[in-house]
PDB file of C-alpha atoms in Angstrom:
ATOM      1  CA  MET G  87     119.582 157.067 110.433  1.00 59.00           C
ATOM      2  CA  SER G  88     121.129 160.408 111.607  1.00 57.00           C
ATOM      3  CA  ASP G  89     122.609 162.895 108.922  1.00 63.00           C
ATOM      4  CA  LYS G  90     125.940 162.095 111.674  1.00 73.00           C
ATOM      5  CA  GLN G  91     126.162 158.704 110.604  1.00 81.00           C
ATOM      6  CA  ILE G  92     125.665 159.152 106.967  1.00 90.00           C
ATOM      7  CA  GLU G  93     127.804 161.915 106.875  1.00 88.00           C
ATOM      8  CA  GLU G  94     131.043 159.233 107.363  1.00 87.00           C
ATOM      9  CA  PHE G  95     130.523 157.882 103.866  1.00 92.00           C
ATOM     10  CA  VAL G  96     128.884 160.655 101.885  1.00 93.00           C
ATOM     11  CA  GLU G  97     130.033 163.788 100.764  1.00 93.00           C
ATOM     12  CA  GLU G  98     128.295 167.062 101.730  1.00 95.00           C
ATOM     13  CA  ASP G  99     127.471 167.607  98.486  1.00 96.00           C
ATOM     14  CA  ALA G 100     125.353 164.333  97.971  1.00 96.00           C
ATOM     15  CA  LEU G 101     123.437 165.398 100.976  1.00 95.00           C
ATOM     16  CA  VAL G 102     122.674 168.377  99.861  1.00 97.00           C
ATOM     17  CA  ALA G 103     122.124 166.908  96.469  1.00 97.00           C
ATOM     18  CA  LEU G 104     119.441 164.645  97.999  1.00 97.00           C
ATOM     19  CA  GLN G 105     117.393 167.648  99.829  1.00 96.00           C
ATOM     20  CA  SER G 106     117.240 169.270  96.179  1.00 97.00           C
ATOM     21  CA  LEU G 107     116.234 166.389  94.993  1.00 97.00           C
ATOM     22  CA  LEU G 108     113.101 165.581  97.434  1.00 97.00           C
ATOM     23  CA  THR G 109     112.043 169.430  96.686  1.00 96.00           C
ATOM     24  CA  ALA G 110     113.183 170.000  93.096  1.00 96.00           C
ATOM     25  CA  THR G 111     110.492 170.813  90.540  1.00 94.00           C
ATOM     26  CA  ASP G 112     112.532 172.105  87.773  1.00 96.00           C
ATOM     27  CA  GLU G 113     113.930 169.276  85.422  1.00 94.00           C
ATOM     28  CA  GLY G 114     117.505 170.543  85.744  1.00 95.00           C
ATOM     29  CA  ASP G 115     117.946 170.801  89.434  1.00 97.00           C
ATOM     30  CA  VAL G 116     116.663 166.928  89.487  1.00 97.00           C
ATOM     31  CA  PHE G 117     119.061 165.832  86.793  1.00 95.00           C
ATOM     32  CA  ALA G 118     121.626 167.458  88.603  1.00 96.00           C
ATOM     33  CA  SER G 119     120.584 166.135  92.198  1.00 97.00           C
ATOM     34  CA  VAL G 120     120.773 162.256  90.637  1.00 97.00           C
ATOM     35  CA  ALA G 121     124.011 163.117  89.125  1.00 96.00           C
ATOM     36  CA  ILE G 122     125.772 164.076  92.597  1.00 97.00           C
ATOM     37  CA  ILE G 123     123.611 161.330  94.003  1.00 97.00           C
ATOM     38  CA  ALA G 124     125.065 158.645  91.568  1.00 97.00           C
ATOM     39  CA  ASN G 125     128.242 159.908  92.523  1.00 96.00           C
ATOM     40  CA  ALA G 126     127.760 158.880  95.661  1.00 96.00           C
ATOM     41  CA  LEU G 127     126.649 155.712  95.171  1.00 95.00           C
ATOM     42  CA  GLY G 128     129.679 154.789  92.767  1.00 94.00           C
ATOM     43  CA  VAL G 129     127.698 154.508  89.798  1.00 95.00           C
ATOM     44  CA  GLY G 130     128.038 157.996  87.868  1.00 91.00           C
ATOM     45  CA  SER G 131     129.743 157.350  84.617  1.00 88.00           C
ATOM     46  CA  GLY G 132     127.899 154.269  83.911  1.00 92.00           C
ATOM     47  CA  PHE G 133     124.130 155.995  84.988  1.00 94.00           C
ATOM     48  CA  SER G 134     124.838 158.890  83.254  1.00 90.00           C
ATOM     49  CA  LYS G 135     124.477 156.744  79.855  1.00 87.00           C
ATOM     50  CA  VAL G 136     121.245 155.846  80.597  1.00 86.00           C
ATOM     51  CA  SER G 137     119.764 158.190  82.478  1.00 82.00           C
ATOM     52  CA  PRO G 138     118.928 160.608  79.530  1.00 82.00           C
ATOM     53  CA  PRO G 139     115.536 159.442  77.769  1.00 82.00           C
ATOM     54  CA  GLU G 140     116.620 159.371  74.240  1.00 80.00           C
ATOM     55  CA  GLY G 141     118.384 156.242  73.523  1.00 78.00           C
ATOM     56  CA  GLU G 142     118.483 152.487  74.133  1.00 89.00           C
ATOM     57  CA  GLY G 143     120.560 152.709  77.657  1.00 92.00           C
ATOM     58  CA  GLU G 144     116.730 152.635  79.451  1.00 95.00           C
ATOM     59  CA  GLN G 145     115.380 149.619  77.938  1.00 94.00           C
ATOM     60  CA  ARG G 146     118.891 147.745  78.541  1.00 95.00           C
ATOM     61  CA  LEU G 147     118.849 148.546  82.291  1.00 96.00           C
ATOM     62  CA  ILE G 148     115.276 147.484  82.324  1.00 97.00           C
ATOM     63  CA  ALA G 149     116.005 144.254  80.986  1.00 96.00           C
ATOM     64  CA  SER G 150     119.248 144.058  82.913  1.00 96.00           C
ATOM     65  CA  PHE G 151     117.783 145.042  86.122  1.00 97.00           C
ATOM     66  CA  HIS G 152     115.018 141.947  85.590  1.00 97.00           C
ATOM     67  CA  LYS G 153     117.299 139.311  84.731  1.00 96.00           C
ATOM     68  CA  ASN G 154     119.759 140.100  87.605  1.00 95.00           C
ATOM     69  CA  LEU G 155     116.937 140.484  90.102  1.00 95.00           C
ATOM     70  CA  VAL G 156     115.392 137.401  89.164  1.00 95.00           C
ATOM     71  CA  LEU G 157     118.893 135.712  88.985  1.00 93.00           C
ATOM     72  CA  LEU G 158     118.976 136.949  92.689  1.00 90.00           C
ATOM     73  CA  ILE G 159     115.539 136.538  94.497  1.00 90.00           C
ATOM     74  CA  GLN G 160     116.315 132.449  92.850  1.00 86.00           C
ATOM     75  CA  LYS G 161     119.250 131.895  94.068  1.00 86.00           C
ATOM     76  CA  THR G 162     119.087 133.693  97.709  1.00 80.00           C
ATOM     77  CA  TRP G 163     118.414 130.829 100.858  1.00 80.00           C
ATOM     78  CA  VAL G 164     115.516 131.650 102.568  1.00 74.00           C
ATOM     79  CA  GLU G 165     113.584 130.028 105.087  1.00 79.00           C
ATOM     80  CA  LYS G 166     110.363 127.704 103.837  1.00 81.00           C
ATOM     81  CA  SER G 167     108.229 130.318 105.307  1.00 78.00           C
ATOM     82  CA  ASP G 168     109.748 133.037 103.295  1.00 81.00           C
ATOM     83  CA  GLU G 169     109.239 131.013  99.727  1.00 86.00           C
ATOM     84  CA  GLU G 170     105.744 132.362  99.229  1.00 89.00           C
ATOM     85  CA  LEU G 171     107.458 136.118  99.188  1.00 92.00           C
ATOM     86  CA  LYS G 172     109.872 134.845  96.954  1.00 92.00           C
ATOM     87  CA  ALA G 173     106.950 133.897  94.267  1.00 92.00           C
ATOM     88  CA  GLN G 174     105.238 137.566  95.253  1.00 95.00           C
ATOM     89  CA  VAL G 175     108.575 138.833  94.210  1.00 96.00           C
ATOM     90  CA  LEU G 176     109.267 137.512  90.948  1.00 96.00           C
ATOM     91  CA  TYR G 177     105.429 138.393  89.991  1.00 97.00           C
ATOM     92  CA  HIS G 178     105.827 142.175  91.431  1.00 98.00           C
ATOM     93  CA  LEU G 179     109.083 141.783  89.708  1.00 98.00           C
ATOM     94  CA  ALA G 180     107.317 141.270  86.189  1.00 98.00           C
ATOM     95  CA  GLU G 181     104.674 144.021  86.456  1.00 98.00           C
ATOM     96  CA  PHE G 182     107.349 146.373  87.642  1.00 98.00           C
ATOM     97  CA  THR G 183     109.106 145.527  84.221  1.00 98.00           C
ATOM     98  CA  ARG G 184     105.753 145.712  81.964  1.00 98.00           C
ATOM     99  CA  LEU G 185     105.404 148.940  83.815  1.00 98.00           C
ATOM    100  CA  MET G 186     108.777 150.517  83.244  1.00 97.00           C
ATOM    101  CA  ASN G 187     108.812 149.021  79.564  1.00 96.00           C
ATOM    102  CA  SER G 188     105.497 150.424  78.872  1.00 96.00           C
ATOM    103  CA  LYS G 189     107.051 154.025  79.998  1.00 96.00           C
ATOM    104  CA  SER G 190     104.477 153.974  83.482  1.00 96.00           C
ATOM    105  CA  TYR G 191     106.640 155.822  85.726  1.00 97.00           C
ATOM    106  CA  LEU G 192     103.984 156.701  88.129  1.00 97.00           C
ATOM    107  CA  GLU G 193     102.502 153.585  88.127  1.00 97.00           C
ATOM    108  CA  SER G 194     105.835 151.541  88.693  1.00 97.00           C
ATOM    109  CA  TYR G 195     107.175 153.870  90.957  1.00 98.00           C
ATOM    110  CA  PRO G 196     105.279 152.358  94.218  1.00 97.00           C
ATOM    111  CA  LEU G 197     106.118 149.299  93.192  1.00 97.00           C
ATOM    112  CA  PHE G 198     109.672 149.820  92.965  1.00 98.00           C
ATOM    113  CA  PHE G 199     109.804 150.125  96.684  1.00 97.00           C
ATOM    114  CA  SER G 200     108.013 146.910  96.960  1.00 96.00           C
ATOM    115  CA  ILE G 201     110.594 144.937  94.968  1.00 97.00           C
ATOM    116  CA  VAL G 202     113.493 146.521  96.721  1.00 97.00           C
ATOM    117  CA  ASP G 203     112.041 146.213  99.982  1.00 96.00           C
ATOM    118  CA  ASP G 204     111.198 141.914  99.846  1.00 95.00           C
ATOM    119  CA  VAL G 205     114.724 141.179  97.603  1.00 94.00           C
ATOM    120  CA  VAL G 206     116.665 143.245 100.829  1.00 94.00           C
ATOM    121  CA  TYR G 207     114.669 141.399 103.388  1.00 93.00           C
ATOM    122  CA  LEU G 208     115.161 138.228 101.566  1.00 91.00           C
ATOM    123  CA  MET G 209     118.611 138.775 101.525  1.00 88.00           C
ATOM    124  CA  PHE G 210     119.196 140.226 104.850  1.00 90.00           C
ATOM    125  CA  GLY G 211     116.276 138.519 106.810  1.00 88.00           C
ATOM    126  CA  ALA G 212     114.266 139.415 110.048  1.00 87.00           C
ATOM    127  CA  GLN G 213     117.669 142.050 110.460  1.00 90.00           C
ATOM    128  CA  THR G 214     116.196 144.523 108.011  1.00 91.00           C
ATOM    129  CA  ARG G 215     113.102 145.114 110.464  1.00 89.00           C
ATOM    130  CA  ALA G 216     115.671 146.037 113.123  1.00 91.00           C
ATOM    131  CA  LYS G 217     115.664 149.776 114.019  1.00 89.00           C
ATOM    132  CA  ASP G 218     119.597 149.934 113.484  1.00 90.00           C
ATOM    133  CA  PHE G 219     119.361 148.299 109.993  1.00 94.00           C
ATOM    134  CA  GLU G 220     120.517 151.150 108.022  1.00 92.00           C
ATOM    135  CA  GLU G 221     123.428 152.217 109.948  1.00 91.00           C
ATOM    136  CA  TYR G 222     124.442 147.682 110.277  1.00 92.00           C
ATOM    137  CA  ALA G 223     123.936 148.291 106.251  1.00 93.00           C
ATOM    138  CA  LEU G 224     126.335 151.177 106.116  1.00 92.00           C
ATOM    139  CA  ARG G 225     128.681 149.235 108.569  1.00 91.00           C
ATOM    140  CA  ILE G 226     128.579 145.772 106.704  1.00 92.00           C
ATOM    141  CA  ASP G 227     128.805 147.305 103.259  1.00 93.00           C
ATOM    142  CA  PRO G 228     128.875 151.150 102.865  1.00 94.00           C
ATOM    143  CA  GLU G 229     128.005 150.949  98.971  1.00 94.00           C
ATOM    144  CA  PHE G 230     124.550 149.544  99.928  1.00 95.00           C
ATOM    145  CA  GLY G 231     124.143 151.259 103.290  1.00 95.00           C
ATOM    146  CA  ILE G 232     124.657 154.380 100.928  1.00 96.00           C
ATOM    147  CA  PHE G 233     121.981 152.983  98.510  1.00 97.00           C
ATOM    148  CA  TRP G 234     120.267 151.944 101.372  1.00 96.00           C
ATOM    149  CA  TRP G 235     120.107 155.758 102.274  1.00 96.00           C
ATOM    150  CA  TYR G 236     119.064 157.155  99.520  1.00 97.00           C
ATOM    151  CA  VAL G 237     115.963 154.522  99.116  1.00 96.00           C
ATOM    152  CA  LYS G 238     114.343 155.319 102.724  1.00 95.00           C
ATOM    153  CA  SER G 239     114.915 158.826 101.650  1.00 96.00           C
ATOM    154  CA  LEU G 240     112.703 158.802  98.722  1.00 97.00           C
ATOM    155  CA  PRO G 241     108.705 159.498  99.159  1.00 97.00           C
ATOM    156  CA  ARG G 242     106.838 156.537  98.986  1.00 94.00           C
ATOM    157  CA  ASN G 243     103.988 158.112  97.263  1.00 89.00           C
ATOM    158  CA  ALA G 244     105.354 161.131  95.799  1.00 89.00           C
ATOM    159  CA  ALA G 245     103.635 163.278  93.342  1.00 91.00           C
ATOM    160  CA  TRP G 246     106.331 164.030  91.036  1.00 96.00           C
ATOM    161  CA  SER G 247     106.633 164.721  87.245  1.00 96.00           C
ATOM    162  CA  GLU G 248     107.147 161.576  85.179  1.00 95.00           C
ATOM    163  CA  ALA G 249     110.447 162.753  84.276  1.00 95.00           C
ATOM    164  CA  LYS G 250     111.474 163.084  88.278  1.00 97.00           C
ATOM    165  CA  THR G 251     110.134 159.717  89.334  1.00 97.00           C
ATOM    166  CA  ARG G 252     111.620 158.371  85.960  1.00 97.00           C
ATOM    167  CA  VAL G 253     115.103 159.074  86.854  1.00 97.00           C
ATOM    168  CA  THR G 254     114.974 158.522  90.913  1.00 97.00           C
ATOM    169  CA  THR G 255     113.813 155.413  89.759  1.00 97.00           C
ATOM    170  CA  LEU G 256     116.050 154.677  87.465  1.00 98.00           C
ATOM    171  CA  LEU G 257     119.018 155.426  89.447  1.00 98.00           C
ATOM    172  CA  GLY G 258     117.690 152.750  91.900  1.00 97.00           C
ATOM    173  CA  MET G 259     117.535 149.830  89.783  1.00 97.00           C
ATOM    174  CA  TYR G 260     120.978 150.932  88.318  1.00 97.00           C
ATOM    175  CA  PHE G 261     122.510 150.048  91.611  1.00 96.00           C
ATOM    176  CA  LEU G 262     121.291 147.187  92.171  1.00 93.00           C
ATOM    177  CA  ALA G 263     121.092 145.705  88.606  1.00 93.00           C
ATOM    178  CA  ASN G 264     125.089 146.506  89.244  1.00 89.00           C
ATOM    179  CA  TYR G 265     125.570 145.669  92.817  1.00 86.00           C
TER     180      TYR G 265
END
């Protein structure tokens, strides 16, 4: 997706925040960037309650994410050929939940992308494989399109700190759990 396309839907500060997030090593810079991106996703105030490492917000988010995605996956009608994919996603979701509950953020990070990619495929079908899916997502549902821009902007195999990996994953989880 080009910067021009996403600029129609997010403010300049969100674009800058995403670039800052991708390169930041300072935890304060990471949290500041994520807060701006959370606002662009429309989840800023709610996410600010679950992003701090202390408290029960993270555990509630993990449970909510798991419950809501299981419901979404089970209720999504798919072709017979995609039934196996549904089962695989449910298996990955259970493993992801276990890893997140054990605070294995670096290990759970790549699995998050696998789950998101598969769930979005189950929701939108082969359209997700199209070159213009990002633009399509922005046009049909700008909120989801902004989320997709965020997820697609993150590196799949990041060598980040636990704290940075945790908060970037939680933001994606929070959006999907409340979508």
